[in-house]
Short mmCIF file of C-alpha atoms in Angstrom, two decimals:
data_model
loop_
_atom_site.label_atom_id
_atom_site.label_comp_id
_atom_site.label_asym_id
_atom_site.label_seq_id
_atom_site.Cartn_x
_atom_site.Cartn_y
_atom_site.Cartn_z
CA UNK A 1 11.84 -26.36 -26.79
CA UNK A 2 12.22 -25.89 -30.60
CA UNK A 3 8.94 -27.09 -31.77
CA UNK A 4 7.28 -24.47 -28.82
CA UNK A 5 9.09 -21.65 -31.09
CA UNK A 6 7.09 -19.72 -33.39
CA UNK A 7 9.99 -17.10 -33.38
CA UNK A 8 12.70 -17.67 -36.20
CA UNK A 9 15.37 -15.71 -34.66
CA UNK A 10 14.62 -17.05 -31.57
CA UNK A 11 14.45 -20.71 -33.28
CA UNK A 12 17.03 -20.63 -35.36
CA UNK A 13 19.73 -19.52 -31.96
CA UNK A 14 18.31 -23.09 -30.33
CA UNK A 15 19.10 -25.25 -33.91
CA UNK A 16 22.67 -23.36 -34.51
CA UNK A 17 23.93 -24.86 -30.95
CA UNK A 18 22.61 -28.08 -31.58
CA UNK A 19 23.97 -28.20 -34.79
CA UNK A 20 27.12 -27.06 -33.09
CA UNK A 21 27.39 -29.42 -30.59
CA UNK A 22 27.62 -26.35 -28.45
CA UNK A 23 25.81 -28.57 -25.13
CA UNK A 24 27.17 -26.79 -22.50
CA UNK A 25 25.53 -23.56 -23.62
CA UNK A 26 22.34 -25.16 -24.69
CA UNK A 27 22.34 -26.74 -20.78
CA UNK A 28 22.59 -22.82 -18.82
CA UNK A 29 19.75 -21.92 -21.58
CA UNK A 30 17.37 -24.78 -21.14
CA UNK A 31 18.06 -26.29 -17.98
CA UNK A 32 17.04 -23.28 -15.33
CA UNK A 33 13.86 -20.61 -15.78
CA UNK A 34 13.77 -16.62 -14.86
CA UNK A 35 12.97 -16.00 -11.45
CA UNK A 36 11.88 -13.31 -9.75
CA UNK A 37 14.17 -11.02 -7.93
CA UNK A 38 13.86 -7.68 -6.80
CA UNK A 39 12.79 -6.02 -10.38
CA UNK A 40 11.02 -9.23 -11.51
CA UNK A 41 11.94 -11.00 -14.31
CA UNK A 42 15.12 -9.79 -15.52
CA UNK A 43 17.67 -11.29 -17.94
CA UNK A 44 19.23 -11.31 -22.01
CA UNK A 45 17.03 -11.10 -24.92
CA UNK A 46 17.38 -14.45 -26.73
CA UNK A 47 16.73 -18.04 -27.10
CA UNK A 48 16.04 -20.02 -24.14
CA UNK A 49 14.34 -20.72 -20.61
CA UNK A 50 16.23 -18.27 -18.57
CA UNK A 51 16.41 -15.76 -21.33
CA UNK A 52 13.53 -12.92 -22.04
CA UNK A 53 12.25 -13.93 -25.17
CA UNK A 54 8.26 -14.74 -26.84
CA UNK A 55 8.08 -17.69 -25.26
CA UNK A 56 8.98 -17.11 -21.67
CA UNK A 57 7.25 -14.19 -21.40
CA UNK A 58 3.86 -16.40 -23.07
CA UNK A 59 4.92 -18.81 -19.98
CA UNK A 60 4.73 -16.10 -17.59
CA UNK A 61 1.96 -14.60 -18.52
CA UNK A 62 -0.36 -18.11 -18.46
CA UNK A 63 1.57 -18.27 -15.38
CA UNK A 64 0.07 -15.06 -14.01
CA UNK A 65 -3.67 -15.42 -15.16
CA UNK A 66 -4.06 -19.16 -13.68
CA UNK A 67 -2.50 -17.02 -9.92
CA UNK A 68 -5.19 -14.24 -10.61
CA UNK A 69 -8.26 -16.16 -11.47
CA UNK A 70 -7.21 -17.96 -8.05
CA UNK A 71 -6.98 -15.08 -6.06
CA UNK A 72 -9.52 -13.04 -7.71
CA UNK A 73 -12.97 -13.85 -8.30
CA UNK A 74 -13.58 -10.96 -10.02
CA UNK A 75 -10.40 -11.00 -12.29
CA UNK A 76 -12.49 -10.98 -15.58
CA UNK A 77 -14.64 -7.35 -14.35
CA UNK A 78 -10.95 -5.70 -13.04
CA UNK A 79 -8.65 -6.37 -15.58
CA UNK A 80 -4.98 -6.29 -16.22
CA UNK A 81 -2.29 -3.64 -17.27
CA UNK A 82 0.50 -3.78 -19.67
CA UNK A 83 2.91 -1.36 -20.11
CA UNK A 84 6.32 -0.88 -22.36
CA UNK A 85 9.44 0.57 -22.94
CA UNK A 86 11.55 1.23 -26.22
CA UNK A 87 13.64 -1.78 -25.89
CA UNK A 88 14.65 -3.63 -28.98
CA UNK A 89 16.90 -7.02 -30.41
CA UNK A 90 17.08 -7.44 -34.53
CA UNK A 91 18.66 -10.55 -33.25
CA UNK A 92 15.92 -12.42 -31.06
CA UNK A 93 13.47 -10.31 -32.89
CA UNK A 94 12.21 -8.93 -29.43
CA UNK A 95 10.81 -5.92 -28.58
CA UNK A 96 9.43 -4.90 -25.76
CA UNK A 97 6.24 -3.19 -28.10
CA UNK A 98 6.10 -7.13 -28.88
CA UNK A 99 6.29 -8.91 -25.90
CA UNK A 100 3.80 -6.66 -24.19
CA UNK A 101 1.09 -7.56 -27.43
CA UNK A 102 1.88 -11.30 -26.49
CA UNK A 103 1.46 -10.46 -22.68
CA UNK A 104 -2.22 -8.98 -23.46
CA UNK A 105 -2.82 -11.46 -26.28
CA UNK A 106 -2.72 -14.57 -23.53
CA UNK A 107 -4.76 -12.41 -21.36
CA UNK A 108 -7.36 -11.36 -24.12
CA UNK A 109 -7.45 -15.01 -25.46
CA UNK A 110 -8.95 -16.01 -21.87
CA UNK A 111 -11.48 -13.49 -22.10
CA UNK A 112 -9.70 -10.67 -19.62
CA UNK A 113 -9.91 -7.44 -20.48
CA UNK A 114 -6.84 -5.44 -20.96
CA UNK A 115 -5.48 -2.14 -20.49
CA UNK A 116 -2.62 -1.98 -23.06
CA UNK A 117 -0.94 1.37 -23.59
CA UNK A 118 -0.49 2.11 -27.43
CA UNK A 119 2.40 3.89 -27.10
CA UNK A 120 5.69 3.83 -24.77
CA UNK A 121 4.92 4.88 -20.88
CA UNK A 122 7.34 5.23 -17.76
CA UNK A 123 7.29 2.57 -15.74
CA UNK A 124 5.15 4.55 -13.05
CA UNK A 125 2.25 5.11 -15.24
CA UNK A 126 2.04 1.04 -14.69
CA UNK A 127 1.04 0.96 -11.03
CA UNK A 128 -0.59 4.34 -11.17
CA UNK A 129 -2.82 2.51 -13.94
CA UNK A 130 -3.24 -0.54 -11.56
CA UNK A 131 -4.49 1.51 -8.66
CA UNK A 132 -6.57 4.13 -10.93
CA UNK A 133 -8.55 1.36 -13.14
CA UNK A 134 -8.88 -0.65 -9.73
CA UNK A 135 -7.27 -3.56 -11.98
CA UNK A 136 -6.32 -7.06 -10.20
CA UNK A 137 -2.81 -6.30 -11.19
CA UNK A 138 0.07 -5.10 -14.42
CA UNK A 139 2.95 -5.55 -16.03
CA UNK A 140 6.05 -3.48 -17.26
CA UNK A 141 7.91 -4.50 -20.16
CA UNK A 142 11.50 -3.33 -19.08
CA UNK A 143 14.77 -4.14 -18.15
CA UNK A 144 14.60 -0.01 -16.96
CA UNK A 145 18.51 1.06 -16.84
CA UNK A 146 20.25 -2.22 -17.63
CA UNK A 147 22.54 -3.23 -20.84
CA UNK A 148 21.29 -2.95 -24.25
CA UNK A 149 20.94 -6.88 -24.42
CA UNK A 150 18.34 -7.18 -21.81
CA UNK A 151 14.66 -6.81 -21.01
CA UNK A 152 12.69 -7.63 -17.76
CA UNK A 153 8.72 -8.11 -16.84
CA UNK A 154 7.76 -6.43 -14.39
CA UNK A 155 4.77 -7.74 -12.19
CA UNK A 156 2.47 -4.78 -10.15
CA UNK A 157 -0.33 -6.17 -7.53
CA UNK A 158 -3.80 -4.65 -7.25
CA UNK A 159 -1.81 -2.49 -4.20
CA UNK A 160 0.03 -0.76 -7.14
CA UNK A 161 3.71 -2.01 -5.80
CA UNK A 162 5.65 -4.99 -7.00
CA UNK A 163 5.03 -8.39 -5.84
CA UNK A 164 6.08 -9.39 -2.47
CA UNK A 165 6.11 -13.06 -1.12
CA UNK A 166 4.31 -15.28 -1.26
CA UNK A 167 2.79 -14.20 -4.69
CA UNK A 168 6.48 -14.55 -6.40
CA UNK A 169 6.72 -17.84 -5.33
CA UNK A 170 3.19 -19.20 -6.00
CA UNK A 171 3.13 -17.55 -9.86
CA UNK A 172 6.46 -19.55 -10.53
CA UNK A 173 4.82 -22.71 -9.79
CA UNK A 174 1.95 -21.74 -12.22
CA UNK A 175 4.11 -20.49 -14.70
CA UNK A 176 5.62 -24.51 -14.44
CA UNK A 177 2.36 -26.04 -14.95
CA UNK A 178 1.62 -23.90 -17.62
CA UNK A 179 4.53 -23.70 -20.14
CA UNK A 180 2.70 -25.33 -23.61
CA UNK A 181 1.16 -21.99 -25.15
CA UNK A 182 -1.84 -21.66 -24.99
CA UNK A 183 -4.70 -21.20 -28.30
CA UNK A 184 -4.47 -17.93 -28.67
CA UNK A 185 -1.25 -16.98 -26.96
CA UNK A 186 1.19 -16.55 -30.11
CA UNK A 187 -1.86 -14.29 -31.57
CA UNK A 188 -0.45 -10.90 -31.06
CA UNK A 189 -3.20 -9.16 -33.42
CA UNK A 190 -5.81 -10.10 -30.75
CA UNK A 191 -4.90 -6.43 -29.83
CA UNK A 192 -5.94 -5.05 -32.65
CA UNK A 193 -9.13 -7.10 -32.50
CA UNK A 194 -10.64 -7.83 -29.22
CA UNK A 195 -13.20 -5.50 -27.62
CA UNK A 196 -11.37 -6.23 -24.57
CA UNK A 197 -8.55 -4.26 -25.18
CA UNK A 198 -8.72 -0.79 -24.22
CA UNK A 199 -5.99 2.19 -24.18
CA UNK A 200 -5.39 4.03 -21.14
CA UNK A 201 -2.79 6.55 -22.21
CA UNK A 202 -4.99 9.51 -22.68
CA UNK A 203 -6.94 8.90 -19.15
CA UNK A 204 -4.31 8.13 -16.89
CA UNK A 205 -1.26 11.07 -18.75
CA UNK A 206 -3.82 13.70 -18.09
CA UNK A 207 -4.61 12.08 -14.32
CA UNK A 208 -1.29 11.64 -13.55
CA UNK A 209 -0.33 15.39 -14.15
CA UNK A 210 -3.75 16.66 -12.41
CA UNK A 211 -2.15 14.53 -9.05
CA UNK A 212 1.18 15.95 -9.62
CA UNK A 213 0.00 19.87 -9.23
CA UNK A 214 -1.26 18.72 -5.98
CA UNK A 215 2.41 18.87 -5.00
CA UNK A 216 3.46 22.03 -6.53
CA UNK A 217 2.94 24.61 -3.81
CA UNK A 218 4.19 27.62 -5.67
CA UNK A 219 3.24 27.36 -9.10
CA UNK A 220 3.11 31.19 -9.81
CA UNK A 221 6.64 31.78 -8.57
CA UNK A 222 7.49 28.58 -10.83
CA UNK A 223 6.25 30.40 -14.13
CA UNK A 224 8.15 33.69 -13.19
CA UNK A 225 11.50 31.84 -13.05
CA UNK A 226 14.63 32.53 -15.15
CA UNK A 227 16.12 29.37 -13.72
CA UNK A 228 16.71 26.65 -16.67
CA UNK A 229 16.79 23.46 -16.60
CA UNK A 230 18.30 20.73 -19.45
CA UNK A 231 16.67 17.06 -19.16
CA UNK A 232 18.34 13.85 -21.16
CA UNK A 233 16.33 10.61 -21.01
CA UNK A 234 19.11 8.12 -22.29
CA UNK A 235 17.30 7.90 -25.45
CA UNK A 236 14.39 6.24 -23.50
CA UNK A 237 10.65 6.91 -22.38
CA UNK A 238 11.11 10.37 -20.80
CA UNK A 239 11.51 13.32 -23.15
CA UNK A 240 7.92 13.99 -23.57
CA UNK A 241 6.48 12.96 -19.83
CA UNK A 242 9.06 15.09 -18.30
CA UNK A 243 8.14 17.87 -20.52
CA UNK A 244 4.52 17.32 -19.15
CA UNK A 245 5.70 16.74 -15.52
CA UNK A 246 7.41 20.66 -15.97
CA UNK A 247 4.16 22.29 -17.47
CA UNK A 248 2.17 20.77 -14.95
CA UNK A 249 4.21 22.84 -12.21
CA UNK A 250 4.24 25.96 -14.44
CA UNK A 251 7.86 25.90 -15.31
CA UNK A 252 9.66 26.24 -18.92
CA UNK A 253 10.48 23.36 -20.54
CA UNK A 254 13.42 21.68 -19.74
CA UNK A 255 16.46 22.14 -22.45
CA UNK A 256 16.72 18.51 -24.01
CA UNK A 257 19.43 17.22 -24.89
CA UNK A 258 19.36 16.68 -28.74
CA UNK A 259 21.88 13.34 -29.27
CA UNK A 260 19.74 11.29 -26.28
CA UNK A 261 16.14 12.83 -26.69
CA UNK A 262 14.59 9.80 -29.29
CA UNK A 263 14.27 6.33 -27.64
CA UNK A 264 17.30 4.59 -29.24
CA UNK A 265 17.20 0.58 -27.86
CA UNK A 266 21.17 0.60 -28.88
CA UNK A 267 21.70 3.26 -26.45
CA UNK A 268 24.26 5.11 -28.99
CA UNK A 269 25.70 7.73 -26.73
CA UNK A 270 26.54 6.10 -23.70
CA UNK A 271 27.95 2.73 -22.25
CA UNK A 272 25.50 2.02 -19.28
CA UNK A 273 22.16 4.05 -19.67
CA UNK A 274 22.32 4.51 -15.82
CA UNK A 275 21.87 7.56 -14.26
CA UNK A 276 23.93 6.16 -11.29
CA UNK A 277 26.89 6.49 -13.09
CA UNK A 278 27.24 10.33 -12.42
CA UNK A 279 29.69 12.92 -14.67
CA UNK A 280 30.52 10.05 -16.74
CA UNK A 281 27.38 9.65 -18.55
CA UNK A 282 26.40 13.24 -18.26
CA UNK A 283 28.90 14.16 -20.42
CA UNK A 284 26.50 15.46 -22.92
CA UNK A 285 24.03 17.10 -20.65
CA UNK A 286 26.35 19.58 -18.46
CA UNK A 287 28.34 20.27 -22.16
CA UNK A 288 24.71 21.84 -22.77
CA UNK A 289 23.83 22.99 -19.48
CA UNK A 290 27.34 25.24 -19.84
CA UNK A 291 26.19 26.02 -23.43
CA UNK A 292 22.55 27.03 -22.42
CA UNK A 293 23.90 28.89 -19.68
CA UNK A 294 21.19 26.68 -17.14
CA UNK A 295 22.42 25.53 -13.22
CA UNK A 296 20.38 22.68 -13.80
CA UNK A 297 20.50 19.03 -15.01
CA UNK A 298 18.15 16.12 -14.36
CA UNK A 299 18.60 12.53 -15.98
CA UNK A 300 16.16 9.87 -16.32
CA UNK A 301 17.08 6.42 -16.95
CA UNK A 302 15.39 4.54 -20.38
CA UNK A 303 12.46 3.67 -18.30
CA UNK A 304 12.01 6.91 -16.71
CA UNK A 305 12.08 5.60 -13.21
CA UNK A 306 15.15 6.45 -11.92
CA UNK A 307 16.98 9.81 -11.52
CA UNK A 308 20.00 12.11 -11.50
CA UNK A 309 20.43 15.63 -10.68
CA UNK A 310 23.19 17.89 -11.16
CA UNK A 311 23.64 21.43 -9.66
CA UNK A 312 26.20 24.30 -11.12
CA UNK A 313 28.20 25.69 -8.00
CA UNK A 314 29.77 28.91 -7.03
CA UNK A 315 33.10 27.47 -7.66
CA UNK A 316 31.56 26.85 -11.46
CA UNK A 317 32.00 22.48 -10.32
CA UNK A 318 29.25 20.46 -10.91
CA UNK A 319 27.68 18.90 -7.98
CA UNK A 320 25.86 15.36 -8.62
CA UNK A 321 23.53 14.94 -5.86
CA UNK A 322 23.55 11.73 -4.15
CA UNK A 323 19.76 9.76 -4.00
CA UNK A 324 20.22 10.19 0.35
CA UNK A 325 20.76 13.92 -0.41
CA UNK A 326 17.65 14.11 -3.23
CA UNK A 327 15.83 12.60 -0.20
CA UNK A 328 16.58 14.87 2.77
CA UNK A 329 15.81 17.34 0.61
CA UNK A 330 12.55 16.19 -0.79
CA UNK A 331 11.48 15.42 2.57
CA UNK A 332 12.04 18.44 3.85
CA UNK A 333 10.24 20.04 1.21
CA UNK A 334 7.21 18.42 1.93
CA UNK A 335 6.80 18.44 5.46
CA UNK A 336 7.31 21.94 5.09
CA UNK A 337 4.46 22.37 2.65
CA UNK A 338 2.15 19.90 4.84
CA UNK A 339 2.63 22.49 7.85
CA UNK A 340 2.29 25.46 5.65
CA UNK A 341 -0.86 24.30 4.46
CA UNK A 342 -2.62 22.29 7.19
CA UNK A 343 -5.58 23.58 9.03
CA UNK A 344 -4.99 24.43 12.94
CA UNK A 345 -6.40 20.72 13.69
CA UNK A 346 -4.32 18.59 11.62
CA UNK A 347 -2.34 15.97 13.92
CA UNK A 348 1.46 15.62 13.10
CA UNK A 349 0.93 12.44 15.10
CA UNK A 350 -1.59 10.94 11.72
CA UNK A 351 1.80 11.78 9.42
CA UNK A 352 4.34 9.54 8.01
CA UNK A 353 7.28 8.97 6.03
CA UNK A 354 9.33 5.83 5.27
CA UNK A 355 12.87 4.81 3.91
CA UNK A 356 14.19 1.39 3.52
CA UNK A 357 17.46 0.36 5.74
CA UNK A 358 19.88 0.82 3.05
CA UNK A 359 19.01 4.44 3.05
CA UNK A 360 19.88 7.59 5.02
CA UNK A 361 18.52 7.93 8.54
CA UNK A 362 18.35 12.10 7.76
CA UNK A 363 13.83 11.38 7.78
CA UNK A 364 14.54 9.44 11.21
CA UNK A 365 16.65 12.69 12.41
CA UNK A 366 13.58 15.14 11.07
CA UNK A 367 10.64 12.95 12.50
CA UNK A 368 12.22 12.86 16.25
CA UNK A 369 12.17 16.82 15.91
CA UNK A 370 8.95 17.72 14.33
CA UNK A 371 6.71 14.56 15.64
CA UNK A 372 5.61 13.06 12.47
CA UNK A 373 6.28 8.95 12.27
CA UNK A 374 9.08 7.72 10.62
CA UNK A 375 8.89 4.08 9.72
CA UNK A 376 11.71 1.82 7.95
CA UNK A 377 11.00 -1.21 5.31
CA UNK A 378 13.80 -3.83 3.76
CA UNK A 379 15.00 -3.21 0.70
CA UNK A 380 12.75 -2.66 -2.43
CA UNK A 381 10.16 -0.63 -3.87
CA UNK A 382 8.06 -3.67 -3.27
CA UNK A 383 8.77 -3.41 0.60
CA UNK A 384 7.78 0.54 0.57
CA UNK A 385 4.93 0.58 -1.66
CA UNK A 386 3.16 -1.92 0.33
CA UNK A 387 3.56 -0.50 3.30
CA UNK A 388 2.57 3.06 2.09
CA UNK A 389 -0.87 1.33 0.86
CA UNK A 390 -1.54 -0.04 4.35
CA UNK A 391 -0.65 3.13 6.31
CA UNK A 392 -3.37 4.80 3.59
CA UNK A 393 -6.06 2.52 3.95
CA UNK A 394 -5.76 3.01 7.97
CA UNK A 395 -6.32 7.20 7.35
CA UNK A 396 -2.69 7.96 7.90
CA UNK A 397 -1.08 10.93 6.06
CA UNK A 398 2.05 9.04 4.18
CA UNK A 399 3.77 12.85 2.72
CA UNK A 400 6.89 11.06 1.08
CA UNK A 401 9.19 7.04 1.24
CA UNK A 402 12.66 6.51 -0.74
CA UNK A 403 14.87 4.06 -1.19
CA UNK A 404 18.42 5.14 -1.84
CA UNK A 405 20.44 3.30 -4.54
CA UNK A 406 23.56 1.60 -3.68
CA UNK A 407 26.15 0.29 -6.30
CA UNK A 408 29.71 -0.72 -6.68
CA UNK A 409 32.25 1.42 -5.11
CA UNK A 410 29.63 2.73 -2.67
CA UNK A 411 28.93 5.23 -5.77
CA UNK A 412 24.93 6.21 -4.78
CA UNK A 413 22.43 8.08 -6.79
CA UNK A 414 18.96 9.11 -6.91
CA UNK A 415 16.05 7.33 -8.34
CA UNK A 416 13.22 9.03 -10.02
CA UNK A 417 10.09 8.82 -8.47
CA UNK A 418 7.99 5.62 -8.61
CA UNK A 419 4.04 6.46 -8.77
CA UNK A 420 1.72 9.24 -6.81
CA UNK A 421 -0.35 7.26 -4.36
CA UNK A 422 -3.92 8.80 -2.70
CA UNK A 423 -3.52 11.50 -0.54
CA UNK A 424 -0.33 13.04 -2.19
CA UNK A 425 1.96 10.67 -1.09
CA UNK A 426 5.17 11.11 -2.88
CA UNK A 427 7.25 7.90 -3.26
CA UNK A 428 11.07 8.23 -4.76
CA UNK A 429 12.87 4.81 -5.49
#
């Protein structure tokens, strides 16, 4: 494992616990690989086979191309996408900046093109890329609302959702036959080089916002609000995408909040950059809301994929809605908009909207009175976005699908929304 490091930090971590005599350590590093759960790859920054780190993520990534050169004949014309967060280690000397150059260097060294974003995206811009560019799949460089000390790859299929099984399975065996680096792999400056590598920030931030305003029903009334709203992003991705998201309705710009605004990979300002965690970690952002005088506060996690929201009452309490209550909400909304502004023939029978079984029933309850379809997945964005794809491709209407998050103590929170598919489909994970 040593002499596959090109990584000091990473390096020198192995050689201190041999020269330690630390084996026991060395063993739970070496002797098991990443797998994929739920959120893909997912572990510590540092030294070793289970760990995120240069080389595991060069593994993965020869792993990936020998999967999509066998499933796609075409894999060289379609591309791949690689995406990033602000994630950081002085200690392993990872970033996640890095580790997605190294991710399109192994791709660019085998002569696939690659649509690396030069700066910092949410993690939905990923599989709204994959769909949009028609590319044979992507990958996010996150560990989205975990611990400082971690990182994750995220893997996207050409159906824009996370990889479901069999594909999971099949790209670990790939990633075992290929785990000497490749020429080429190590050379992150291929980015800088290659005519392969092209930047889709510009093209898919302004497409992104165009689909979004296909949502907002009453933009006018939006801009004549005095309503205000404050925004953290847990000095992640999502200070200026949310600022775009609130133009592109016509509102003001939400209030930031000034300590958590700047991606910060040490996370200086709270514990657990998790939006889940409720008051706790909004500590900041109602002290501003009260200061600012606004009823409003949303939160979204480092990765800018998962969401809180926060509501002044009468009583002058707080009230931190829970992701079941975002949902019946949401839902609402927009079966309410697809009836105000349907023609006379459009079938209620053609529309859908999902939920996965942890979630509320409350879309269930709706469907049964206003006839649309209301269809449950298992657990997982993976599960929903799949699903939503099919029901498009057949000419079903698919309005809106969540997932409600469930954590310890039965404490449950929103997530932000994932990606816009076709047709306005709005999915919130």
């Amino acid at each position: 494992f040593v002499f596959l490091l090109q990584n000091p930090k990473t390096k020198e971590q192995i050689e201190n616990l041999v020269r330690n005599g630390m084996n026991k350590e060395l063993r739970d590093r070496l002797c098991c690989r990443l797998t994929f759960g739920t959120a893909g790859l997912r572990s510590a920054m540092g030294a070793g086979f289970c760990y995120i780190n240069d080389l595991t993520v060069i593994q993965s990534t020869q792993g990936m191309y020998k999967y999509l050169e066998r499933c796609f004949s075409d894999f060289r014309q379609r591309g791949f996408v690689v995406g990033y967060d602000t994630r950081g280690q002085v200690t392993s000397s990872c970033s996640s900046k890095r580790l997605a150059k190294l991710t399109a260097a192994v791709l660019l060294a085998k002569g696939v093109p690659v649509y690396l974003f030069s700066k910092y995206v949410p993690t939905p811009f990923v599989p709204y890329a994959v769909r949009h560019l028609k590319a044979a799949a992507g990958v996010m460089i996150t560990a989205s609302h975990n611990r400082k000390e971690d990182n994750g790859y995220k893997v996207y299929w050409e159906n824009g959702a996370q990889i479901t099984s069999p594909h999971d399975k099949e790209i670990l065996k790939c990633i075992e036959e290929c785990v000497e680096p490749w020429n080429g792999s190590w050379n992150e400056n291929l980015v800088d080089t290659s005519p392969l590598t092209r930047d889709p920030l510009e093209e898919i931030s302004k497409i992104y916002m165009e689909d979004l305003k296909k949502i907002c029903y009453h933009r006018e009334l939006n801009t004549k609000t005095n309503l205000k709203f404050i925004h953290t992003s847990f000095h992640g991705v999502g200070h200026d995408y949310v600022q775009l998201a609130f133009k592109a309705f016509g509102f003001k710009p939400p209030i930031p909040v000034p300590e958590q605004k700047d991606p910060d990979p040490d996370f200086s300002t709270v514990k657990c950059p998790n939006p889940e965690e409720g008051e706790s970690v909004l500590e900041l952002s109602l002290r501003l809301a009260e200061k600012e005088s606004a009823r409003v506060v949303v939160a979204t996690d480092p990765d800018a994929d998962r969401l809180a929201v926060a509501e002044l009452q009468e009583n002058g309490r707080w009230k931190v809605f829970t992701g079941n209550e975002l949902a019946a909400l949401f839902g609402w909304w927009m079966f309410r908009s697809w009836k105000a502004n349907s023609s006379k023939e459009a079938d209620v029978k053609n529309v859908y909207m999902l939920a996965t079984t942890v979630s509320s029933k409350i879309l269930k309850a709706i469907a049964r009175k206003e006839g649309f379809h209301f269809e449950e997945t298992l657990p997982g964005f993976k599960w929903i976005g799949s699903r939503v794809k099919d029901l498009l491709d057949n000419g079903k209407e698919v309005l809106f699908a969540f997932e409600e998050s469930i954590v310890s103590c039965l404490q449950q929170c929103g997530r932000w929304l994932y990606f816009f598919l076709h047709n306005n489909c709005l999915v919130f994970d």
